[in-house]
PDB file of C-alpha atoms in Angstrom:
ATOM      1  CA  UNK A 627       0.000   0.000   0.000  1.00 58.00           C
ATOM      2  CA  UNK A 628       2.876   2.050   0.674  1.00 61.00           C
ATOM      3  CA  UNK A 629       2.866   3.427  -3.033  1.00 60.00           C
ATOM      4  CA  UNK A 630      -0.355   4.000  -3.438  1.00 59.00           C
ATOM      5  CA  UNK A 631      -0.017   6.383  -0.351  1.00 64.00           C
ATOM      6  CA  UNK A 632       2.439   8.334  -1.437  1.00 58.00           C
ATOM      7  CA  UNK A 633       0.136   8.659  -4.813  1.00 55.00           C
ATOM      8  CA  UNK A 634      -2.378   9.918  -2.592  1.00 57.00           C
ATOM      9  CA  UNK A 635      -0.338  12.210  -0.590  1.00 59.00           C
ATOM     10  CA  UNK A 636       1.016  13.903  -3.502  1.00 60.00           C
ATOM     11  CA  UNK A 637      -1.778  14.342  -5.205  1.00 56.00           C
ATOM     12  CA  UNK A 638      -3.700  16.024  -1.719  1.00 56.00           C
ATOM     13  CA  UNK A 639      -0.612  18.075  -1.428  1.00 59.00           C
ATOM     14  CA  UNK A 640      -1.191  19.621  -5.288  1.00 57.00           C
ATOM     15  CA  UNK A 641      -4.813  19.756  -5.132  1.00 54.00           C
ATOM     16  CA  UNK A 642      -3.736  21.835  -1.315  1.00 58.00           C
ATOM     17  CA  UNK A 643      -1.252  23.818  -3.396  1.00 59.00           C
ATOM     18  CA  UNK A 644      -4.028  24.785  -6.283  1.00 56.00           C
ATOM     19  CA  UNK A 645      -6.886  25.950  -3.814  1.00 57.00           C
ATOM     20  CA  UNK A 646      -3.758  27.949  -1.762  1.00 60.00           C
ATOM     21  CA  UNK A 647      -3.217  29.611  -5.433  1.00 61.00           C
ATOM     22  CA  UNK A 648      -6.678  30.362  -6.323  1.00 61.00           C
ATOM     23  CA  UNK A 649      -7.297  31.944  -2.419  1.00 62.00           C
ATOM     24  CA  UNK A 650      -3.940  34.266  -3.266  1.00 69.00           C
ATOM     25  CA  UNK A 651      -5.561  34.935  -6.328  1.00 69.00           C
ATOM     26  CA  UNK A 652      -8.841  36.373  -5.031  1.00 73.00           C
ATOM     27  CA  UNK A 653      -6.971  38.197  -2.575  1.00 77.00           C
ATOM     28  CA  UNK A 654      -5.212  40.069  -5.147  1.00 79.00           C
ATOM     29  CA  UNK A 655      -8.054  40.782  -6.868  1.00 80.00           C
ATOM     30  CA  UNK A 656      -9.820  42.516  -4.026  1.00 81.00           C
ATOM     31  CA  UNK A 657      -6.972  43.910  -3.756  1.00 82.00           C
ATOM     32  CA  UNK A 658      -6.537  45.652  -6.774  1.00 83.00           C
ATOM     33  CA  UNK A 659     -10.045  46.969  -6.817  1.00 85.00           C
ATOM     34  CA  UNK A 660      -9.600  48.459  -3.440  1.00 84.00           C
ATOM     35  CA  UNK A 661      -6.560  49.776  -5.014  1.00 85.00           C
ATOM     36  CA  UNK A 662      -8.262  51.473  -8.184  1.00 85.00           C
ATOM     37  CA  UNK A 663     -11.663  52.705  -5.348  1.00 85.00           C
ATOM     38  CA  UNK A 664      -8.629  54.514  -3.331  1.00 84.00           C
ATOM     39  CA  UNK A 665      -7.008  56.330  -6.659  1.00 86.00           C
ATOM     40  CA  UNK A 666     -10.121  57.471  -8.094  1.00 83.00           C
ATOM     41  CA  UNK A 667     -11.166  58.490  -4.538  1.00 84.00           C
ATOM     42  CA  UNK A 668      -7.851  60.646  -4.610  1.00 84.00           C
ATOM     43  CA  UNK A 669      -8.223  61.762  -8.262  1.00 82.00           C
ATOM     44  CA  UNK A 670     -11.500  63.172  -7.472  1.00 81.00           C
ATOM     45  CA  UNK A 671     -10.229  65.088  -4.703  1.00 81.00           C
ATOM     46  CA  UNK A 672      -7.299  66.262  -6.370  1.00 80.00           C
ATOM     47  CA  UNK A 673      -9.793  67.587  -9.063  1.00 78.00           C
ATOM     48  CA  UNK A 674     -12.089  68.971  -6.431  1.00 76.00           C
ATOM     49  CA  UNK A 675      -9.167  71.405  -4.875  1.00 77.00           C
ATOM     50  CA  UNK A 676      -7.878  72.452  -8.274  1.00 75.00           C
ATOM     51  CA  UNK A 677     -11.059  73.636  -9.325  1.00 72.00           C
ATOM     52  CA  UNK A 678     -11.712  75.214  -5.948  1.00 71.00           C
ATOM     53  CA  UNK A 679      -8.389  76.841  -6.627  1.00 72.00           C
ATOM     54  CA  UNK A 680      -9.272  77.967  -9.801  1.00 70.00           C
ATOM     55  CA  UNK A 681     -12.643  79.542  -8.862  1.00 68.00           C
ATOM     56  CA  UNK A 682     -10.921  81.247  -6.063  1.00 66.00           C
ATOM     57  CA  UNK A 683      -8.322  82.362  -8.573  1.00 63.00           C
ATOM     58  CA  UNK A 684     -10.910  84.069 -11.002  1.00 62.00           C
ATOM     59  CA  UNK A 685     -13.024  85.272  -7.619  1.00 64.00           C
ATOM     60  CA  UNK A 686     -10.228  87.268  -6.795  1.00 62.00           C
ATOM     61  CA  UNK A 687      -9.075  88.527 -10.442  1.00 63.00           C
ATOM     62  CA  UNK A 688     -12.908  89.467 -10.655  1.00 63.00           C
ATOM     63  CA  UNK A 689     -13.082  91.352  -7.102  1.00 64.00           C
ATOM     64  CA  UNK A 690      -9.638  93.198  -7.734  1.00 65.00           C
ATOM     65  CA  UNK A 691     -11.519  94.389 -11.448  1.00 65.00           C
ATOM     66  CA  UNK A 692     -14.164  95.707  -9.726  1.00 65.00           C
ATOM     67  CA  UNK A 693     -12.511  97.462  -7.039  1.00 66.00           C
ATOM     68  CA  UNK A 694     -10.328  99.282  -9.664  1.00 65.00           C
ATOM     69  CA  UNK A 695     -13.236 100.051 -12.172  1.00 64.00           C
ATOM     70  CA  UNK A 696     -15.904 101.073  -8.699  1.00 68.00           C
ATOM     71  CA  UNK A 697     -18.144 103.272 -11.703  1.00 71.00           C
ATOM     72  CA  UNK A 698     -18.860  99.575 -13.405  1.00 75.00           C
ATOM     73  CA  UNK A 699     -22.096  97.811 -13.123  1.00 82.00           C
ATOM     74  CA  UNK A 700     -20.972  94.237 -13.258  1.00 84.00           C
ATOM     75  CA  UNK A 701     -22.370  91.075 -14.225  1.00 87.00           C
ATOM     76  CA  UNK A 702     -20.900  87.612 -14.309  1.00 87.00           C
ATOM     77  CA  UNK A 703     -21.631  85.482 -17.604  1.00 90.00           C
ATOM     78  CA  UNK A 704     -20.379  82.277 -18.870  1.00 90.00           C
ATOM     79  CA  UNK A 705     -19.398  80.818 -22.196  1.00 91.00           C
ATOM     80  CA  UNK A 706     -21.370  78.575 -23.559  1.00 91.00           C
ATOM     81  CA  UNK A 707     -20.483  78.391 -27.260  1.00 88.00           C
ATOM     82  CA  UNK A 708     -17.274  79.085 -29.614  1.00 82.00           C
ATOM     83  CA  UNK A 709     -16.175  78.597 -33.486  1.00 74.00           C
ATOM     84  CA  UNK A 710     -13.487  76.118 -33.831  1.00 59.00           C
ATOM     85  CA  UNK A 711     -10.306  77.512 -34.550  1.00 61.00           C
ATOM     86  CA  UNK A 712      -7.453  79.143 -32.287  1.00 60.00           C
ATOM     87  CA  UNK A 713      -9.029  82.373 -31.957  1.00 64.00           C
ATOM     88  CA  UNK A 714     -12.703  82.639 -31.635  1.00 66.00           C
ATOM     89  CA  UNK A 715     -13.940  85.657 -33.558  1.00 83.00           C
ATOM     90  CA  UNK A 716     -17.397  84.935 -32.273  1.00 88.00           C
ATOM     91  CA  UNK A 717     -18.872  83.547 -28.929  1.00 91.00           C
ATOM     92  CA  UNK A 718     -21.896  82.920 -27.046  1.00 93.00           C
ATOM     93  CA  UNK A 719     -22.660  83.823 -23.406  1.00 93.00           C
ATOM     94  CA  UNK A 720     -25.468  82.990 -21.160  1.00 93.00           C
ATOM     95  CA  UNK A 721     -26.599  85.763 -20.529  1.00 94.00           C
ATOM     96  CA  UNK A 722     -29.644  87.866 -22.324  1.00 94.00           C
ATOM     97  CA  UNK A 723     -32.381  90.544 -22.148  1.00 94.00           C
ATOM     98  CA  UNK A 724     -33.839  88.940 -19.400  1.00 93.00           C
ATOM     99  CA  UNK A 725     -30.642  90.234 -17.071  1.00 93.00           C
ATOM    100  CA  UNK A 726     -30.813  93.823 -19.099  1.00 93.00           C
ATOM    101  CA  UNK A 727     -28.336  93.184 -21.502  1.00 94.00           C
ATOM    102  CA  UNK A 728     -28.615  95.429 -24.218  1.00 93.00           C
ATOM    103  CA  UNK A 729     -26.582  95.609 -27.860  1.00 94.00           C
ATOM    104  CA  UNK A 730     -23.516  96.756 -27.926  1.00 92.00           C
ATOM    105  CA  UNK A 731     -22.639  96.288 -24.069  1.00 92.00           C
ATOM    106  CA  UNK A 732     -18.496  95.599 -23.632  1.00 92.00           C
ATOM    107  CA  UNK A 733     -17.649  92.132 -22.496  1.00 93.00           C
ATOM    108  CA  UNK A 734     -14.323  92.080 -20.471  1.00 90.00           C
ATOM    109  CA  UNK A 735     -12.842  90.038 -17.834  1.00 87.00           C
ATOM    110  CA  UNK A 736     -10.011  90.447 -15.365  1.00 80.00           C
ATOM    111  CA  UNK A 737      -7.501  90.291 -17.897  1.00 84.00           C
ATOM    112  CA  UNK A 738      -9.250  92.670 -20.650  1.00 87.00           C
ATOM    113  CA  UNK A 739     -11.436  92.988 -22.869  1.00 91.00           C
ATOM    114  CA  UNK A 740     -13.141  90.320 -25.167  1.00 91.00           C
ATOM    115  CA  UNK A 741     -15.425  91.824 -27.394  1.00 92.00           C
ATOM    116  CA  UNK A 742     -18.722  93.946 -27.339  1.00 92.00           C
ATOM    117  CA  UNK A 743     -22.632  92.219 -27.710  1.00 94.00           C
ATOM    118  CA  UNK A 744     -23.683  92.117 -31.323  1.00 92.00           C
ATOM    119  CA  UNK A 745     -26.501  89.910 -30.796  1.00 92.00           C
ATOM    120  CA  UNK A 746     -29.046  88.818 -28.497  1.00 92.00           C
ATOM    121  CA  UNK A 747     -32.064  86.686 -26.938  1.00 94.00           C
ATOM    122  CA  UNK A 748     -33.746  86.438 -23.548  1.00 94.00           C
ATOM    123  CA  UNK A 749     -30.669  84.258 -21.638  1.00 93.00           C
ATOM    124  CA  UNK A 750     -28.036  83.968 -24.272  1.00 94.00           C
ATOM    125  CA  UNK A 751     -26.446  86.703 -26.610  1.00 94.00           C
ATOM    126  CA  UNK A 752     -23.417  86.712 -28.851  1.00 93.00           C
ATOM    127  CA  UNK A 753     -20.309  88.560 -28.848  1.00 92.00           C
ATOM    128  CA  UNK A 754     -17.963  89.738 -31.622  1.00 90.00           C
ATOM    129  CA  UNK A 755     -14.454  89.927 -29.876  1.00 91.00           C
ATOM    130  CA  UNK A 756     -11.866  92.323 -30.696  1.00 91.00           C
ATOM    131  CA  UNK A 757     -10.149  90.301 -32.860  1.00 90.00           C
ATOM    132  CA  UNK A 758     -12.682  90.342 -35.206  1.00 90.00           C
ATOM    133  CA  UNK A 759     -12.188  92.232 -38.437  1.00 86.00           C
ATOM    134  CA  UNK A 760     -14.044  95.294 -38.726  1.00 81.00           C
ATOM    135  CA  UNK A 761     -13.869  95.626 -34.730  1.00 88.00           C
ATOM    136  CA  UNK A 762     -12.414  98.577 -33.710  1.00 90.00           C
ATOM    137  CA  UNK A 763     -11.141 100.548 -30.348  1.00 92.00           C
ATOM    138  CA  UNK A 764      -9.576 103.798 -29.353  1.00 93.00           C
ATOM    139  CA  UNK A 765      -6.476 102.846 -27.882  1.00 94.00           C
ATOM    140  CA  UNK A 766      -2.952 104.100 -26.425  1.00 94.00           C
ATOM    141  CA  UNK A 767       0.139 102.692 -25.048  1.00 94.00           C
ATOM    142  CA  UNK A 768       0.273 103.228 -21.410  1.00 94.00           C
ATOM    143  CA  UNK A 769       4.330 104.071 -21.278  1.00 93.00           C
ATOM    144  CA  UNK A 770       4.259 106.650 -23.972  1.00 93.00           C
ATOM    145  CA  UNK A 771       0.249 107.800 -23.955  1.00 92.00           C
ATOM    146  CA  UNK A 772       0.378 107.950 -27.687  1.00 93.00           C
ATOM    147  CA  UNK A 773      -3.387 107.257 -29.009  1.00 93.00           C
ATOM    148  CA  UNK A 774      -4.284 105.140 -32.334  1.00 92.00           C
ATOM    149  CA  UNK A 775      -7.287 103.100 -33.218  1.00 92.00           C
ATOM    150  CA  UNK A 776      -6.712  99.273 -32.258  1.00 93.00           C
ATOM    151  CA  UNK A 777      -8.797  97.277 -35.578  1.00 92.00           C
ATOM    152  CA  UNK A 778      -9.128  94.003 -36.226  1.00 92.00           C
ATOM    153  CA  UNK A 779      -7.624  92.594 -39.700  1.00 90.00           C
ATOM    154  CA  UNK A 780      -8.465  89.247 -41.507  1.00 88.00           C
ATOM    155  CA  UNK A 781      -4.771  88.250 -41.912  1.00 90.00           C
ATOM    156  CA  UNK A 782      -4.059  88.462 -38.187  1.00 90.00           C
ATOM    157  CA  UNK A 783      -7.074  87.151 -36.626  1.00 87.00           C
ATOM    158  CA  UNK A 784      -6.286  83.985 -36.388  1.00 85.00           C
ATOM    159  CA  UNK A 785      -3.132  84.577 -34.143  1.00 89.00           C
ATOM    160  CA  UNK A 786      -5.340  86.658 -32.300  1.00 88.00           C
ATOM    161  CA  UNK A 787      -3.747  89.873 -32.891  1.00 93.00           C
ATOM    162  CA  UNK A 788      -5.150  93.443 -33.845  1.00 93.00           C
ATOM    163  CA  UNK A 789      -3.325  96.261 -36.045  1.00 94.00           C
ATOM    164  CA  UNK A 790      -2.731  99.258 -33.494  1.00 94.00           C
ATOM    165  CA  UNK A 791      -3.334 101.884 -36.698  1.00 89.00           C
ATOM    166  CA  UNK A 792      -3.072 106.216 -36.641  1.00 90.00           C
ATOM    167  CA  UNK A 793      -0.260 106.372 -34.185  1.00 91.00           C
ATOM    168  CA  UNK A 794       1.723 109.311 -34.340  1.00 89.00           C
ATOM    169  CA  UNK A 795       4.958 109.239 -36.689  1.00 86.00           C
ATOM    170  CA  UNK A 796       7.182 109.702 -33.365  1.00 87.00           C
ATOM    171  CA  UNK A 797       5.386 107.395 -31.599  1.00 88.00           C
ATOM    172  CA  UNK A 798       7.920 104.700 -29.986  1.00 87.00           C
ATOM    173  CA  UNK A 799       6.480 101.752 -29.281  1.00 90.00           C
ATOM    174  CA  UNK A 800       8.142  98.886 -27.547  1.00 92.00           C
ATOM    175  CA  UNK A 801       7.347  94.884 -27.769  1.00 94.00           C
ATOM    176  CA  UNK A 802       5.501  94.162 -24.378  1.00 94.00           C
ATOM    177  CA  UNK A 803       3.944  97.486 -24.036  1.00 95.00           C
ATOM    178  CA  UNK A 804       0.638  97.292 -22.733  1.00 95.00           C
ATOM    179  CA  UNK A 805      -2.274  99.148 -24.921  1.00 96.00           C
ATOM    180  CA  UNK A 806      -5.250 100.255 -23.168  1.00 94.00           C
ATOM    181  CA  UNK A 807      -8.349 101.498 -24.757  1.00 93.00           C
ATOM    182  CA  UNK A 808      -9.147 105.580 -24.631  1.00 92.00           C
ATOM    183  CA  UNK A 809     -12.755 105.636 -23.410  1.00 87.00           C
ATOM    184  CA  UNK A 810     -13.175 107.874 -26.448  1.00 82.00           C
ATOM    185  CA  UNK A 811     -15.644 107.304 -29.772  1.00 69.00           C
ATOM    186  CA  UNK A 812     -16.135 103.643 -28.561  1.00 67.00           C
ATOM    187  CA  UNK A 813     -18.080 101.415 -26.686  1.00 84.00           C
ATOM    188  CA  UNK A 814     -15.411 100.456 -24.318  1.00 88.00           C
ATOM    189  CA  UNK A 815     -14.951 102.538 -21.287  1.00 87.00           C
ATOM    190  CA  UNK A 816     -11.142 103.984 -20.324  1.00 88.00           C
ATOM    191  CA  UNK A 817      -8.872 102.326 -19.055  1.00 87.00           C
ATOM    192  CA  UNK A 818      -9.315  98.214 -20.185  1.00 90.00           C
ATOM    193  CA  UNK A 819      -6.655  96.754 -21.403  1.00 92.00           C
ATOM    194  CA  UNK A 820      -6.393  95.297 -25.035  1.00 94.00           C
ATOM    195  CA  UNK A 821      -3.382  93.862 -24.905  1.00 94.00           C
ATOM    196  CA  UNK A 822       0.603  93.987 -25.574  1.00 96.00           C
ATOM    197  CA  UNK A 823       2.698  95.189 -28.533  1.00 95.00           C
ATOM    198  CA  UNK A 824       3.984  92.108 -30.215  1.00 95.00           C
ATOM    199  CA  UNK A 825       5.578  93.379 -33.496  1.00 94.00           C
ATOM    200  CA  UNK A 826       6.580  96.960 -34.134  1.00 93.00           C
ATOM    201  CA  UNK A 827       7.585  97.821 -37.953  1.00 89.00           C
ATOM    202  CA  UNK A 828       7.023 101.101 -40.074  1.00 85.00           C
ATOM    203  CA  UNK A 829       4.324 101.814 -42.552  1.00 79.00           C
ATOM    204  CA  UNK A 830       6.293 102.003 -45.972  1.00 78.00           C
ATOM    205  CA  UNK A 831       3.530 104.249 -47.106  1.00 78.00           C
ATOM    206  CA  UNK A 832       2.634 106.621 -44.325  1.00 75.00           C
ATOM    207  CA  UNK A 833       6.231 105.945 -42.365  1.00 77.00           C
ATOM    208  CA  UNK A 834       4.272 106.085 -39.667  1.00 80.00           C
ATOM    209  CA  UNK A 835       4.810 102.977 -36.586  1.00 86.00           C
ATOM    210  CA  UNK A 836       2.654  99.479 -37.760  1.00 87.00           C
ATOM    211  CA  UNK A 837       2.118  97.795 -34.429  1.00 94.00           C
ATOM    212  CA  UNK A 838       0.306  94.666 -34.044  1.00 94.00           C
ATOM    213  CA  UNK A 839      -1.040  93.790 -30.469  1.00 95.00           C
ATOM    214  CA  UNK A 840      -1.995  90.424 -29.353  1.00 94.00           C
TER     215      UNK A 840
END
């Protein structure tokens, strides 16, 4: 018999070895989806404080605007619509009559402006940005207070710049310099910003300073 036992005892020992495997097994497995429960746990709350940090971020840019700009009457929109593309020339708030917006209205934010309301329903209402040719602003550069007319072109829209146009001959603009708009035959109050000088060339026609802002 002794053989057979040692058959036997082998075999118990494999079949011991198998059901030991298969226990290791499902204990991985639980695991591993413990595992995956904890990281998306984590992910979420990583997610959760960026975009508390975010909000807080464009709170504060949005409080600071208002405290500098005390004669504006305010009021918070969001986008809700965009053309494809880089630069959108045209967008869509929500936002409408029903909260007394009215054509022609300037849409900024804490960086500068956007564009100005061109169209309009109840709660939604489009605007043209700046970008857009056609669009045009009375502007200056802040460092040297020389005024043009900041106007959107077709050939540079799509970078998102303007052409900064009617500067004076001795103007002297810089690359960086920041170009506000003048307040003056314009929808756009004083004082926004527009942006900053990117290229600065001369007019081979007038010889006058072609600046492009972005």
């Amino acid at each position: 018999l002794t053989p057979m036992q040692k058959v036997f005892n082998y075999a118990t020992e494999a079949v011991d070895g198998f059901a030991a495997y298969f226990y290791k097994f499902d204990e991985l497995i639980e695991e591993n989806i413990a595992l995956r429960e904890r990281v998306a746990e984590l992910e979420k709350q990583n997610y959760d404080a960026a975009e508390l940090e975010e909000r807080s971020a464009w709170m504060s840019n949005f409080l600071e605007m208002k405290t500098q700009h005390t004669d504006f009457k305010m009021l918070s929109a969001s986008v809700t619509g965009r053309e494809s593309g880089n630069y959108s020339k045209v967008l869509t708030i929500d936002v409408g009559t029903g909260a007394g917006v009215s054509l022609n209205m300037p849409v900024v934010t804490s960086e500068g402006i956007v564009g100005r309301i061109t169209e309009l329903g109840y709660n939604w209402a489009k605007v043209t940005t700046i970008v857009e040719p056609q669009s045009s602003v009375g502007a200056y550069i802040e460092r040297t207070e020389d005024a043009g007319i900041c106007e959107g072109k077709f050939e540079l829209s799509s970078d998102g710049l303007c052409q900064l146009s009617y500067l004076p001959a001795e103007a002297e603009a810089e690359i960086g310099d920041r170009v506000l708009s003048t307040g003056f035959g314009s929808v756009y109050p004083r004082g926004l910003v527009i942006g900053y000088v990117e290229t600065v060339g001369i007019n081979e026609y007038t010889r006058s300073p072609d600046v492009t802002v972005k």
